[in-house]
């Protein structure tokens, strides 16, 4: 961890899991995220874990509906950096 830190990497913790590592279909990925947002605590600090790369086509398919949900609920999309507050 020290080496990563000296190289400029930061650790980012997530608090909403898409469940896409399980090879879930787009509909289930969308449901996983939206259902977790019933927790009002997450409304000002949601960091969603999603995977990219080979085998995650369903994640890409789910993105339009996920983005629509967050936009309709007035969320802001931001870049994660060293100033990002902890999700917990």
mmCIF file of N, CA, C and O in Angstrom:
data_model
loop_
_atom_site.group_PDB
_atom_site.id
_atom_site.type_symbol
_atom_site.label_atom_id
_atom_site.label_comp_id
_atom_site.label_asym_id
_atom_site.label_seq_id
_atom_site.Cartn_x
_atom_site.Cartn_y
_atom_site.Cartn_z
ATOM 1 N N UNK A 1 0.823 -1.186 0.000
ATOM 2 C CA UNK A 1 0.000 0.000 0.000
ATOM 3 C C UNK A 1 0.872 1.257 0.000
ATOM 4 O O UNK A 1 0.533 2.252 -0.621
ATOM 5 N N UNK A 2 1.968 1.188 0.746
ATOM 6 C CA UNK A 2 2.861 2.344 0.801
ATOM 7 C C UNK A 2 3.426 2.658 -0.581
ATOM 8 O O UNK A 2 3.520 3.818 -0.978
ATOM 9 N N UNK A 3 3.828 1.631 -1.319
ATOM 10 C CA UNK A 3 4.387 1.825 -2.659
ATOM 11 C C UNK A 3 3.351 2.456 -3.588
ATOM 12 O O UNK A 3 3.656 3.373 -4.347
ATOM 13 N N UNK A 4 2.127 1.972 -3.531
ATOM 14 C CA UNK A 4 1.072 2.555 -4.356
ATOM 15 C C UNK A 4 0.864 4.030 -4.013
ATOM 16 O O UNK A 4 0.702 4.861 -4.901
ATOM 17 N N UNK A 5 0.875 4.335 -2.729
ATOM 18 C CA UNK A 5 0.684 5.716 -2.297
ATOM 19 C C UNK A 5 1.824 6.607 -2.796
ATOM 20 O O UNK A 5 1.578 7.715 -3.282
ATOM 21 N N UNK A 6 3.049 6.128 -2.711
ATOM 22 C CA UNK A 6 4.181 6.937 -3.183
ATOM 23 C C UNK A 6 4.157 7.121 -4.694
ATOM 24 O O UNK A 6 4.720 8.074 -5.212
ATOM 25 N N UNK A 7 3.489 6.229 -5.387
ATOM 26 C CA UNK A 7 3.351 6.335 -6.846
ATOM 27 C C UNK A 7 2.151 7.201 -7.244
ATOM 28 O O UNK A 7 1.865 7.374 -8.421
ATOM 29 N N UNK A 8 1.424 7.717 -6.256
ATOM 30 C CA UNK A 8 0.311 8.622 -6.539
ATOM 31 C C UNK A 8 -1.051 7.973 -6.616
ATOM 32 O O UNK A 8 -2.036 8.627 -6.949
ATOM 33 N N UNK A 9 -1.133 6.686 -6.313
ATOM 34 C CA UNK A 9 -2.423 6.006 -6.336
ATOM 35 C C UNK A 9 -3.170 6.260 -5.042
ATOM 36 O O UNK A 9 -2.563 6.432 -3.991
ATOM 37 N N UNK A 10 -4.484 6.280 -5.117
ATOM 38 C CA UNK A 10 -5.300 6.432 -3.925
ATOM 39 C C UNK A 10 -6.264 5.254 -3.829
ATOM 40 O O UNK A 10 -6.651 4.669 -4.837
ATOM 41 N N UNK A 11 -6.616 4.918 -2.616
ATOM 42 C CA UNK A 11 -7.595 3.859 -2.391
ATOM 43 C C UNK A 11 -8.975 4.496 -2.334
ATOM 44 O O UNK A 11 -9.186 5.484 -1.635
ATOM 45 N N UNK A 12 -9.906 3.928 -3.086
ATOM 46 C CA UNK A 12 -11.274 4.423 -3.085
ATOM 47 C C UNK A 12 -12.181 3.273 -2.671
ATOM 48 O O UNK A 12 -12.108 2.179 -3.217
ATOM 49 N N UNK A 13 -13.010 3.543 -1.705
ATOM 50 C CA UNK A 13 -13.935 2.534 -1.204
ATOM 51 C C UNK A 13 -15.302 2.789 -1.814
ATOM 52 O O UNK A 13 -15.693 3.928 -2.040
ATOM 53 N N UNK A 14 -16.033 1.739 -2.116
ATOM 54 C CA UNK A 14 -17.363 1.867 -2.696
ATOM 55 C C UNK A 14 -18.404 1.480 -1.657
ATOM 56 O O UNK A 14 -18.089 0.809 -0.673
ATOM 57 N N UNK A 15 -19.650 1.886 -1.893
ATOM 58 C CA UNK A 15 -20.717 1.518 -0.973
ATOM 59 C C UNK A 15 -21.994 1.062 -1.678
ATOM 60 O O UNK A 15 -22.985 0.778 -1.038
ATOM 61 N N UNK A 16 -21.961 0.995 -2.993
ATOM 62 C CA UNK A 16 -23.080 0.459 -3.768
ATOM 63 C C UNK A 16 -22.491 -0.554 -4.743
ATOM 64 O O UNK A 16 -21.629 -0.219 -5.561
ATOM 65 N N UNK A 17 -22.933 -1.795 -4.650
ATOM 66 C CA UNK A 17 -22.412 -2.840 -5.527
ATOM 67 C C UNK A 17 -23.404 -3.140 -6.639
ATOM 68 O O UNK A 17 -24.579 -3.397 -6.388
ATOM 69 N N UNK A 18 -22.902 -3.111 -7.859
ATOM 70 C CA UNK A 18 -23.751 -3.444 -9.004
ATOM 71 C C UNK A 18 -24.011 -4.941 -9.097
ATOM 72 O O UNK A 18 -24.975 -5.361 -9.725
ATOM 73 N N UNK A 19 -23.153 -5.732 -8.487
ATOM 74 C CA UNK A 19 -23.299 -7.179 -8.577
ATOM 75 C C UNK A 19 -22.883 -7.725 -9.935
ATOM 76 O O UNK A 19 -23.186 -8.866 -10.273
ATOM 77 N N UNK A 20 -22.175 -6.901 -10.717
ATOM 78 C CA UNK A 20 -21.828 -7.325 -12.073
ATOM 79 C C UNK A 20 -20.679 -8.323 -12.128
ATOM 80 O O UNK A 20 -20.434 -8.926 -13.166
ATOM 81 N N UNK A 21 -19.994 -8.548 -11.031
ATOM 82 C CA UNK A 21 -18.924 -9.541 -11.027
ATOM 83 C C UNK A 21 -19.485 -10.956 -11.095
ATOM 84 O O UNK A 21 -18.765 -11.892 -11.409
ATOM 85 N N UNK A 22 -20.774 -11.095 -10.834
ATOM 86 C CA UNK A 22 -21.415 -12.412 -10.826
ATOM 87 C C UNK A 22 -21.975 -12.794 -12.190
ATOM 88 O O UNK A 22 -22.695 -13.757 -12.305
ATOM 89 N N UNK A 23 -21.674 -11.997 -13.185
ATOM 90 C CA UNK A 23 -22.194 -12.225 -14.544
ATOM 91 C C UNK A 23 -23.694 -12.000 -14.621
ATOM 92 O O UNK A 23 -24.408 -12.631 -15.400
ATOM 93 N N UNK A 24 -24.177 -11.091 -13.810
ATOM 94 C CA UNK A 24 -25.597 -10.750 -13.822
ATOM 95 C C UNK A 24 -25.968 -10.083 -15.145
ATOM 96 O O UNK A 24 -25.134 -9.475 -15.808
ATOM 97 N N UNK A 25 -27.205 -10.191 -15.508
ATOM 98 C CA UNK A 25 -27.737 -9.535 -16.703
ATOM 99 C C UNK A 25 -28.007 -8.067 -16.396
ATOM 100 O O UNK A 25 -28.123 -7.666 -15.231
ATOM 101 N N UNK A 26 -28.135 -7.263 -17.437
ATOM 102 C CA UNK A 26 -28.302 -5.818 -17.296
ATOM 103 C C UNK A 26 -29.472 -5.460 -16.388
ATOM 104 O O UNK A 26 -29.360 -4.558 -15.545
ATOM 105 N N UNK A 27 -30.574 -6.139 -16.523
ATOM 106 C CA UNK A 27 -31.754 -5.848 -15.695
ATOM 107 C C UNK A 27 -31.447 -6.056 -14.213
ATOM 108 O O UNK A 27 -31.834 -5.247 -13.366
ATOM 109 N N UNK A 28 -30.733 -7.133 -13.890
ATOM 110 C CA UNK A 28 -30.396 -7.414 -12.492
ATOM 111 C C UNK A 28 -29.381 -6.396 -11.962
ATOM 112 O O UNK A 28 -29.480 -5.956 -10.819
ATOM 113 N N UNK A 29 -28.418 -6.013 -12.782
ATOM 114 C CA UNK A 29 -27.424 -5.013 -12.380
ATOM 115 C C UNK A 29 -28.126 -3.707 -12.030
ATOM 116 O O UNK A 29 -27.851 -3.097 -10.984
ATOM 117 N N UNK A 30 -29.037 -3.282 -12.886
ATOM 118 C CA UNK A 30 -29.793 -2.051 -12.653
ATOM 119 C C UNK A 30 -30.597 -2.160 -11.362
ATOM 120 O O UNK A 30 -30.588 -1.254 -10.529
ATOM 121 N N UNK A 31 -31.276 -3.277 -11.190
ATOM 122 C CA UNK A 31 -32.069 -3.505 -9.972
ATOM 123 C C UNK A 31 -31.181 -3.481 -8.734
ATOM 124 O O UNK A 31 -31.552 -2.897 -7.703
ATOM 125 N N UNK A 32 -30.024 -4.124 -8.796
ATOM 126 C CA UNK A 32 -29.113 -4.167 -7.650
ATOM 127 C C UNK A 32 -28.766 -2.756 -7.180
ATOM 128 O O UNK A 32 -28.780 -2.460 -5.985
ATOM 129 N N UNK A 33 -28.447 -1.889 -8.118
ATOM 130 C CA UNK A 33 -28.034 -0.528 -7.779
ATOM 131 C C UNK A 33 -29.208 0.287 -7.249
ATOM 132 O O UNK A 33 -29.120 0.907 -6.183
ATOM 133 N N UNK A 34 -30.307 0.288 -7.975
ATOM 134 C CA UNK A 34 -31.456 1.104 -7.580
ATOM 135 C C UNK A 34 -32.011 0.655 -6.234
ATOM 136 O O UNK A 34 -32.364 1.490 -5.394
ATOM 137 N N UNK A 35 -32.067 -0.640 -5.984
ATOM 138 C CA UNK A 35 -32.613 -1.114 -4.708
ATOM 139 C C UNK A 35 -31.734 -0.695 -3.531
ATOM 140 O O UNK A 35 -32.257 -0.405 -2.448
ATOM 141 N N UNK A 36 -30.437 -0.615 -3.718
ATOM 142 C CA UNK A 36 -29.560 -0.169 -2.633
ATOM 143 C C UNK A 36 -29.732 1.320 -2.335
ATOM 144 O O UNK A 36 -29.450 1.774 -1.229
ATOM 145 N N UNK A 37 -30.216 2.054 -3.310
ATOM 146 C CA UNK A 37 -30.405 3.488 -3.120
ATOM 147 C C UNK A 37 -31.617 3.795 -2.243
ATOM 148 O O UNK A 37 -31.894 4.950 -1.955
ATOM 149 N N UNK A 38 -32.332 2.771 -1.789
ATOM 150 C CA UNK A 38 -33.394 2.974 -0.800
ATOM 151 C C UNK A 38 -32.809 3.410 0.542
ATOM 152 O O UNK A 38 -33.520 3.914 1.392
ATOM 153 N N UNK A 39 -31.520 3.201 0.710
ATOM 154 C CA UNK A 39 -30.826 3.641 1.910
ATOM 155 C C UNK A 39 -30.518 5.132 1.759
ATOM 156 O O UNK A 39 -29.626 5.519 1.020
ATOM 157 N N UNK A 40 -31.266 5.971 2.445
ATOM 158 C CA UNK A 40 -31.119 7.427 2.306
ATOM 159 C C UNK A 40 -29.731 7.929 2.642
ATOM 160 O O UNK A 40 -29.315 8.981 2.171
ATOM 161 N N UNK A 41 -28.993 7.206 3.475
ATOM 162 C CA UNK A 41 -27.638 7.610 3.825
ATOM 163 C C UNK A 41 -26.752 7.709 2.585
ATOM 164 O O UNK A 41 -25.857 8.540 2.516
ATOM 165 N N UNK A 42 -27.033 6.882 1.605
ATOM 166 C CA UNK A 42 -26.207 6.852 0.395
ATOM 167 C C UNK A 42 -26.479 8.011 -0.553
ATOM 168 O O UNK A 42 -25.709 8.252 -1.478
ATOM 169 N N UNK A 43 -27.541 8.750 -0.334
ATOM 170 C CA UNK A 43 -27.947 9.767 -1.292
ATOM 171 C C UNK A 43 -26.948 10.903 -1.444
ATOM 172 O O UNK A 43 -26.957 11.600 -2.433
ATOM 173 N N UNK A 44 -26.092 11.126 -0.493
ATOM 174 C CA UNK A 44 -25.100 12.187 -0.676
ATOM 175 C C UNK A 44 -23.673 11.650 -0.728
ATOM 176 O O UNK A 44 -22.728 12.411 -0.639
ATOM 177 N N UNK A 45 -23.544 10.341 -0.880
ATOM 178 C CA UNK A 45 -22.205 9.781 -0.913
ATOM 179 C C UNK A 45 -22.110 8.433 -1.625
ATOM 180 O O UNK A 45 -21.310 7.587 -1.249
ATOM 181 N N UNK A 46 -22.924 8.211 -2.622
ATOM 182 C CA UNK A 46 -22.907 6.934 -3.337
ATOM 183 C C UNK A 46 -21.684 6.818 -4.234
ATOM 184 O O UNK A 46 -21.403 7.689 -5.044
ATOM 185 N N UNK A 47 -20.955 5.720 -4.049
ATOM 186 C CA UNK A 47 -19.865 5.359 -4.952
ATOM 187 C C UNK A 47 -20.179 3.947 -5.425
ATOM 188 O O UNK A 47 -20.177 2.994 -4.642
ATOM 189 N N UNK A 48 -20.484 3.818 -6.704
ATOM 190 C CA UNK A 48 -20.976 2.568 -7.274
ATOM 191 C C UNK A 48 -19.815 1.748 -7.826
ATOM 192 O O UNK A 48 -19.012 2.253 -8.613
ATOM 193 N N UNK A 49 -19.747 0.495 -7.420
ATOM 194 C CA UNK A 49 -18.733 -0.425 -7.936
ATOM 195 C C UNK A 49 -19.276 -1.113 -9.188
ATOM 196 O O UNK A 49 -20.292 -1.804 -9.138
ATOM 197 N N UNK A 50 -18.594 -0.878 -10.303
ATOM 198 C CA UNK A 50 -18.921 -1.550 -11.561
ATOM 199 C C UNK A 50 -17.596 -1.945 -12.204
ATOM 200 O O UNK A 50 -16.585 -1.283 -12.008
ATOM 201 N N UNK A 51 -17.633 -3.019 -12.954
ATOM 202 C CA UNK A 51 -16.421 -3.514 -13.591
ATOM 203 C C UNK A 51 -16.439 -3.247 -15.088
ATOM 204 O O UNK A 51 -17.505 -3.191 -15.698
ATOM 205 N N UNK A 52 -15.261 -3.099 -15.650
ATOM 206 C CA UNK A 52 -15.150 -2.971 -17.103
ATOM 207 C C UNK A 52 -14.252 -4.106 -17.601
ATOM 208 O O UNK A 52 -13.780 -4.923 -16.831
ATOM 209 N N UNK A 53 -14.065 -4.153 -18.872
ATOM 210 C CA UNK A 53 -13.201 -5.182 -19.435
ATOM 211 C C UNK A 53 -13.980 -6.354 -19.990
ATOM 212 O O UNK A 53 -15.207 -6.370 -20.037
ATOM 213 N N UNK A 54 -13.223 -7.329 -20.397
ATOM 214 C CA UNK A 54 -13.792 -8.520 -21.024
ATOM 215 C C UNK A 54 -14.837 -9.183 -20.130
ATOM 216 O O UNK A 54 -14.640 -9.323 -18.937
ATOM 217 N N UNK A 55 -15.957 -9.546 -20.728
ATOM 218 C CA UNK A 55 -16.997 -10.264 -20.001
ATOM 219 C C UNK A 55 -18.007 -9.396 -19.282
ATOM 220 O O UNK A 55 -18.845 -9.910 -18.554
ATOM 221 N N UNK A 56 -17.932 -8.086 -19.476
ATOM 222 C CA UNK A 56 -18.859 -7.201 -18.770
ATOM 223 C C UNK A 56 -19.745 -6.423 -19.739
ATOM 224 O O UNK A 56 -20.052 -5.256 -19.508
ATOM 225 N N UNK A 57 -20.204 -7.091 -20.766
ATOM 226 C CA UNK A 57 -21.101 -6.458 -21.739
ATOM 227 C C UNK A 57 -22.430 -6.071 -21.106
ATOM 228 O O UNK A 57 -23.041 -5.064 -21.472
ATOM 229 N N UNK A 58 -22.885 -6.866 -20.150
ATOM 230 C CA UNK A 58 -24.156 -6.571 -19.489
ATOM 231 C C UNK A 58 -24.059 -5.295 -18.655
ATOM 232 O O UNK A 58 -25.034 -4.563 -18.525
ATOM 233 N N UNK A 59 -22.889 -5.024 -18.107
ATOM 234 C CA UNK A 59 -22.686 -3.783 -17.362
ATOM 235 C C UNK A 59 -22.881 -2.591 -18.286
ATOM 236 O O UNK A 59 -23.551 -1.618 -17.933
ATOM 237 N N UNK A 60 -22.320 -2.680 -19.471
ATOM 238 C CA UNK A 60 -22.461 -1.604 -20.461
ATOM 239 C C UNK A 60 -23.923 -1.431 -20.845
ATOM 240 O O UNK A 60 -24.422 -0.309 -20.939
ATOM 241 N N UNK A 61 -24.629 -2.533 -21.025
ATOM 242 C CA UNK A 61 -26.048 -2.466 -21.374
ATOM 243 C C UNK A 61 -26.870 -1.802 -20.270
ATOM 244 O O UNK A 61 -27.875 -1.138 -20.539
ATOM 245 N N UNK A 62 -26.465 -1.989 -19.024
ATOM 246 C CA UNK A 62 -27.211 -1.438 -17.891
ATOM 247 C C UNK A 62 -26.974 0.056 -17.706
ATOM 248 O O UNK A 62 -27.809 0.747 -17.114
ATOM 249 N N UNK A 63 -25.872 0.569 -18.182
ATOM 250 C CA UNK A 63 -25.503 1.963 -17.921
ATOM 251 C C UNK A 63 -26.563 2.996 -18.277
ATOM 252 O O UNK A 63 -26.806 3.906 -17.475
ATOM 253 N N UNK A 64 -27.216 2.944 -19.432
ATOM 254 C CA UNK A 64 -28.212 3.979 -19.736
ATOM 255 C C UNK A 64 -29.304 4.103 -18.681
ATOM 256 O O UNK A 64 -29.668 5.215 -18.287
ATOM 257 N N UNK A 65 -29.817 2.987 -18.204
ATOM 258 C CA UNK A 65 -30.870 3.039 -17.183
ATOM 259 C C UNK A 65 -30.334 3.502 -15.837
ATOM 260 O O UNK A 65 -31.009 4.223 -15.099
ATOM 261 N N UNK A 66 -29.132 3.116 -15.509
ATOM 262 C CA UNK A 66 -28.518 3.543 -14.246
ATOM 263 C C UNK A 66 -28.281 5.049 -14.274
ATOM 264 O O UNK A 66 -28.614 5.760 -13.320
ATOM 265 N N UNK A 67 -27.729 5.532 -15.359
ATOM 266 C CA UNK A 67 -27.481 6.969 -15.503
ATOM 267 C C UNK A 67 -28.797 7.734 -15.456
ATOM 268 O O UNK A 67 -28.905 8.767 -14.794
ATOM 269 N N UNK A 68 -29.807 7.210 -16.135
ATOM 270 C CA UNK A 68 -31.125 7.855 -16.129
ATOM 271 C C UNK A 68 -31.663 7.951 -14.707
ATOM 272 O O UNK A 68 -32.168 9.002 -14.289
ATOM 273 N N UNK A 69 -31.575 6.881 -13.940
ATOM 274 C CA UNK A 69 -32.042 6.883 -12.549
ATOM 275 C C UNK A 69 -31.352 7.983 -11.750
ATOM 276 O O UNK A 69 -32.011 8.767 -11.058
ATOM 277 N N UNK A 70 -30.047 8.039 -11.832
ATOM 278 C CA UNK A 70 -29.315 9.032 -11.042
ATOM 279 C C UNK A 70 -29.612 10.459 -11.507
ATOM 280 O O UNK A 70 -29.773 11.358 -10.681
ATOM 281 N N UNK A 71 -29.720 10.670 -12.798
ATOM 282 C CA UNK A 71 -30.040 12.015 -13.293
ATOM 283 C C UNK A 71 -31.439 12.447 -12.868
ATOM 284 O O UNK A 71 -31.643 13.582 -12.464
ATOM 285 N N UNK A 72 -32.407 11.549 -12.972
ATOM 286 C CA UNK A 72 -33.781 11.874 -12.574
ATOM 287 C C UNK A 72 -33.882 12.199 -11.084
ATOM 288 O O UNK A 72 -34.791 12.902 -10.663
ATOM 289 N N UNK A 73 -32.940 11.688 -10.305
ATOM 290 C CA UNK A 73 -32.936 11.943 -8.870
ATOM 291 C C UNK A 73 -31.908 13.010 -8.480
ATOM 292 O O UNK A 73 -31.547 13.130 -7.306
ATOM 293 N N UNK A 74 -31.474 13.762 -9.470
ATOM 294 C CA UNK A 74 -30.623 14.941 -9.278
ATOM 295 C C UNK A 74 -29.253 14.650 -8.669
ATOM 296 O O UNK A 74 -28.711 15.488 -7.950
ATOM 297 N N UNK A 75 -28.710 13.494 -8.984
ATOM 298 C CA UNK A 75 -27.350 13.189 -8.548
ATOM 299 C C UNK A 75 -26.358 13.887 -9.465
ATOM 300 O O UNK A 75 -26.674 14.203 -10.613
ATOM 301 N N UNK A 76 -25.171 14.112 -8.956
ATOM 302 C CA UNK A 76 -24.082 14.662 -9.746
ATOM 303 C C UNK A 76 -23.068 13.552 -9.995
ATOM 304 O O UNK A 76 -22.808 12.737 -9.112
ATOM 305 N N UNK A 77 -22.503 13.543 -11.181
ATOM 306 C CA UNK A 77 -21.446 12.607 -11.510
ATOM 307 C C UNK A 77 -20.126 13.348 -11.366
ATOM 308 O O UNK A 77 -19.957 14.428 -11.928
ATOM 309 N N UNK A 78 -19.213 12.775 -10.600
ATOM 310 C CA UNK A 78 -17.937 13.434 -10.354
ATOM 311 C C UNK A 78 -16.784 12.467 -10.554
ATOM 312 O O UNK A 78 -16.962 11.251 -10.456
ATOM 313 N N UNK A 79 -15.629 13.034 -10.765
ATOM 314 C CA UNK A 79 -14.403 12.250 -10.870
ATOM 315 C C UNK A 79 -13.950 11.900 -9.454
ATOM 316 O O UNK A 79 -13.970 12.735 -8.563
ATOM 317 N N UNK A 80 -13.554 10.671 -9.268
ATOM 318 C CA UNK A 80 -13.030 10.248 -7.979
ATOM 319 C C UNK A 80 -11.567 10.669 -7.919
ATOM 320 O O UNK A 80 -10.794 10.400 -8.832
ATOM 321 N N UNK A 81 -11.207 11.359 -6.836
ATOM 322 C CA UNK A 81 -9.813 11.777 -6.656
ATOM 323 C C UNK A 81 -9.492 11.820 -5.167
ATOM 324 O O UNK A 81 -10.286 11.374 -4.344
ATOM 325 N N UNK A 82 -8.352 12.364 -4.832
ATOM 326 C CA UNK A 82 -7.928 12.380 -3.432
ATOM 327 C C UNK A 82 -8.836 13.249 -2.554
ATOM 328 O O UNK A 82 -8.782 13.141 -1.334
ATOM 329 N N UNK A 83 -9.649 14.097 -3.145
ATOM 330 C CA UNK A 83 -10.566 14.944 -2.382
ATOM 331 C C UNK A 83 -11.939 14.284 -2.166
ATOM 332 O O UNK A 83 -12.783 14.853 -1.480
ATOM 333 N N UNK A 84 -12.164 13.142 -2.766
ATOM 334 C CA UNK A 84 -13.438 12.445 -2.635
ATOM 335 C C UNK A 84 -13.631 11.995 -1.192
ATOM 336 O O UNK A 84 -12.763 11.309 -0.640
ATOM 337 N N UNK A 85 -14.736 12.383 -0.561
ATOM 338 C CA UNK A 85 -14.957 11.964 0.829
ATOM 339 C C UNK A 85 -15.238 10.468 0.919
ATOM 340 O O UNK A 85 -15.694 9.847 -0.032
ATOM 341 N N UNK A 86 -14.967 9.926 2.063
ATOM 342 C CA UNK A 86 -15.226 8.514 2.301
ATOM 343 C C UNK A 86 -16.720 8.227 2.161
ATOM 344 O O UNK A 86 -17.544 9.008 2.617
ATOM 345 N N UNK A 87 -17.075 7.098 1.557
ATOM 346 C CA UNK A 87 -18.492 6.770 1.417
ATOM 347 C C UNK A 87 -19.135 6.331 2.724
ATOM 348 O O UNK A 87 -20.334 6.190 2.806
ATOM 349 N N UNK A 88 -18.346 6.096 3.743
ATOM 350 C CA UNK A 88 -18.886 5.650 5.025
ATOM 351 C C UNK A 88 -18.517 6.648 6.059
ATOM 352 O O UNK A 88 -18.863 6.904 7.039
#
